[in-house]
Coordinates of C-alpha atoms in Angstrom, one line a residue:
X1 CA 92.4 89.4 -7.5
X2 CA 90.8 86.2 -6.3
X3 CA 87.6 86.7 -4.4
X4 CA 85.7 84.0 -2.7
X5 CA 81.7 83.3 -2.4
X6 CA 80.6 80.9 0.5
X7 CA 78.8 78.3 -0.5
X8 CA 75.6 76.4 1.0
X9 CA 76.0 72.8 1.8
X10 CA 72.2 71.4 2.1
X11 CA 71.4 67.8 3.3
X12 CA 68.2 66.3 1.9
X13 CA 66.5 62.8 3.0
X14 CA 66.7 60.2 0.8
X15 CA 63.3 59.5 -1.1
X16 CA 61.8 56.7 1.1
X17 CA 59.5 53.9 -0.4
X18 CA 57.0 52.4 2.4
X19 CA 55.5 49.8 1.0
X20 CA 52.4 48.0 2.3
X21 CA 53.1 44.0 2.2
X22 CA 50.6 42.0 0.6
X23 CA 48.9 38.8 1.6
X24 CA 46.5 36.1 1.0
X25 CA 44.3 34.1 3.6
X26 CA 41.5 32.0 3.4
X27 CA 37.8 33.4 4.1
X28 CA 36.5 32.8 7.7
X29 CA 40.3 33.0 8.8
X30 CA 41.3 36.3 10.6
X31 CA 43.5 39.0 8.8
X32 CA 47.4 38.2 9.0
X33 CA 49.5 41.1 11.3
X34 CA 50.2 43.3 8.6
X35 CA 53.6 44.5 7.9
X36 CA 55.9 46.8 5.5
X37 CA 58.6 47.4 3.5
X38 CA 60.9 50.5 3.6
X39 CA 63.6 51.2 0.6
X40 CA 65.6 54.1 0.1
X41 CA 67.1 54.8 3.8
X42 CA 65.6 55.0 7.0
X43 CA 61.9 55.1 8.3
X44 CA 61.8 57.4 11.7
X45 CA 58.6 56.7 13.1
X46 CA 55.9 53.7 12.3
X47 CA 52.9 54.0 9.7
X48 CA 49.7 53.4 10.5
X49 CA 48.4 50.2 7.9
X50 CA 44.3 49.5 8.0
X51 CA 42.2 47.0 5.8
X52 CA 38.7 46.6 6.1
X53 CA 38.7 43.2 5.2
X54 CA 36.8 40.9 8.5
X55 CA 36.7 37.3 9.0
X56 CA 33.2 37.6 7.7
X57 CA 34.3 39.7 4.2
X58 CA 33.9 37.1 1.4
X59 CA 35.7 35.9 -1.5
X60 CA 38.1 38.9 -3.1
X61 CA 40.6 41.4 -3.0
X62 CA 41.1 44.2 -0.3
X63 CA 43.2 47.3 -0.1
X64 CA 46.0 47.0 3.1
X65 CA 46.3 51.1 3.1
X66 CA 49.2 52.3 4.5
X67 CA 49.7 55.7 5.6
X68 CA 51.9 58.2 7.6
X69 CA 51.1 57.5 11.3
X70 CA 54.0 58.9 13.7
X71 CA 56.7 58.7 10.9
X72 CA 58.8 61.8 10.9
X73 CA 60.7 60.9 7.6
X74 CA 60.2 63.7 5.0
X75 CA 59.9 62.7 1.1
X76 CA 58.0 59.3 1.5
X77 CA 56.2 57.4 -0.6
X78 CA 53.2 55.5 0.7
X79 CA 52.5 52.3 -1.5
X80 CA 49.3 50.3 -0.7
X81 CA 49.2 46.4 -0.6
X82 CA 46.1 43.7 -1.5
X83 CA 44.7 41.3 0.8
X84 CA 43.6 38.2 -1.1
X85 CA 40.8 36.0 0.7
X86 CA 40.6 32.7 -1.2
X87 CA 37.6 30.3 -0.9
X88 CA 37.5 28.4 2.2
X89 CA 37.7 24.3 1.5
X90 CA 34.3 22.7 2.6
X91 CA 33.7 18.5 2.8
X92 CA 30.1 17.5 2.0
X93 CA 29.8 13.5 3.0
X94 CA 26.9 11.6 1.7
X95 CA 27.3 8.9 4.7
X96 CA 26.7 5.5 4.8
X97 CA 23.2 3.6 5.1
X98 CA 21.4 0.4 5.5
X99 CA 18.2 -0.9 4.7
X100 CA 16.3 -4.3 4.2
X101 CA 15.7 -5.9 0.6
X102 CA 12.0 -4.6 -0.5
X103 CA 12.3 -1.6 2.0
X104 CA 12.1 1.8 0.8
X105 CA 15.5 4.0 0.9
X106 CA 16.0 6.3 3.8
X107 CA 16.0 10.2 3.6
X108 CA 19.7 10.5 2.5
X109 CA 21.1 13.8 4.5
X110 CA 24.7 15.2 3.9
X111 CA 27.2 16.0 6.4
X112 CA 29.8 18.7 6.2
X113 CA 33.3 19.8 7.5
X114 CA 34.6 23.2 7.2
X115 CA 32.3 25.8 7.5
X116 CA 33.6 29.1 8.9
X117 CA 32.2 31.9 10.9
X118 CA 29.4 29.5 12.7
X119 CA 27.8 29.1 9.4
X120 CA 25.7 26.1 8.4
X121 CA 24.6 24.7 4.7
X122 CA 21.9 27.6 4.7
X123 CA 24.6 29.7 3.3
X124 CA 25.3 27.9 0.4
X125 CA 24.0 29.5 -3.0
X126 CA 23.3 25.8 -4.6
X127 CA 22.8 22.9 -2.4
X128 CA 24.0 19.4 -2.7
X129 CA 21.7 16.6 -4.7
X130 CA 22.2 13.4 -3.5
X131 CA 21.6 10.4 -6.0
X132 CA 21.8 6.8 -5.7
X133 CA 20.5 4.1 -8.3
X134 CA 19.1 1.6 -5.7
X135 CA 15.0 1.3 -5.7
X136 CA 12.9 -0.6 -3.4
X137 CA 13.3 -3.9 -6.0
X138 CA 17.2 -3.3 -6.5
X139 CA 18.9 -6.8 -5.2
X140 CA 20.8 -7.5 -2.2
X141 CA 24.3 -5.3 -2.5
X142 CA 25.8 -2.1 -2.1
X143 CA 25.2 0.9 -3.9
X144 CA 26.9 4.1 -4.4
X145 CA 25.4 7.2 -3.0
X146 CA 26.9 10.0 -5.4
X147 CA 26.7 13.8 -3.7
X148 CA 27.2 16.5 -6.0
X149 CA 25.8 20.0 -7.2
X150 CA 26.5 22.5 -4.3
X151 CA 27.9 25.5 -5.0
X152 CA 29.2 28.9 -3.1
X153 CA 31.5 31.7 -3.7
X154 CA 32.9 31.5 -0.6
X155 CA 33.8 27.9 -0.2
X156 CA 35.8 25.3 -2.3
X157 CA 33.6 22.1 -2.5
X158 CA 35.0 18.4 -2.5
X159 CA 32.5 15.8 -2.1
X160 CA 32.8 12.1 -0.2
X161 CA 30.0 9.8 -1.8
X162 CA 28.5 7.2 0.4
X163 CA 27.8 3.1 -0.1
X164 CA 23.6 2.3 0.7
X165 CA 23.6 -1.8 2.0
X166 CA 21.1 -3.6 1.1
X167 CA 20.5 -6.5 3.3
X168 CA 18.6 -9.8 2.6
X169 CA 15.3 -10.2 4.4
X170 CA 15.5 -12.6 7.1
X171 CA 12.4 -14.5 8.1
X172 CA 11.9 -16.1 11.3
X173 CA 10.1 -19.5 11.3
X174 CA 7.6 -20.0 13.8

């Protein structure tokens, strides 16, 4: 005697992996469109991916959370990703001057290139020095003019020193 049982047949979704890309920009820069990844079979619907990382966050790492949304895929794994924001690159230029043999030298007042997010060198944590060896009895010649010594945690520094003339005094016979 042979009986038989029916069986049940029962189809289950793959395990899907959603995965959150990660990314890296530069601060002052605006955040990157922010895509996924999906292993494991097929995403039905779209996940909803935030970061509260602004043009204005500084220096760091930030979360790029990715969640559910309108996806209608059962057994799915949400995996986060990291926003990087690396230091912006900032140029302070000590310039270039000229002044008279005996004279005094001028005020010297750095320029800069690169700051982000309308910010100025009031930002900066350490501000620049700006050194050169030339006194009022230093000869006719040029000198360096050596910038240095600013600091910030949100900008990488590079530095362009600058030349100070010195020009013979020129009298006028009369």
């Amino acid at each position: 005697n042979i009986s038989y049982v029916n069986g049940k047949l029962t189809v289950v979704e793959p395990y899907l992996t959603v995965m959150a890309n990660s990314y890296s920009r530069v601060y002052g820069d605006a955040n990157p469109d922010f895509g996924y990844t999906v292993t494991g079979g097929v995403l039905y619907g779209t996940p909803t991916i935030t970061c509260d990382a602004t043009a204005t966050s500084p220096v760091g790492t930030y979360t790029i959370t990715i969640a559910q949304g309108d996806v209608t895929s059962s057994q799915v794994t949400y995996v986060n990703g990291i926003l990087t924001i690396t230091k912006a690159p900032l140029t302070i230029k000590a310039g270039v001057y000229t002044r008279n043999q005996g004279e005094d030298n001028p005020t010297f007042t750095p320029t800069y290139e690169g700051f982000k997010n309308s910010e100025n060198a009031d930002v900066l944590d350490g501000k620049p020095s700006m050194t050169c060896l030339a006194t009022k009895d230093s000869p006719v010649g040029e000198y360096d003019i050596i910038v240095s010594g600013a600091w910030d945690d949100n900008y990488e520094i590079s530095y362009v020193n600058g030349k100070l003339t010195i020009t013979p005094i020129v009298f006028e016979s009369g």
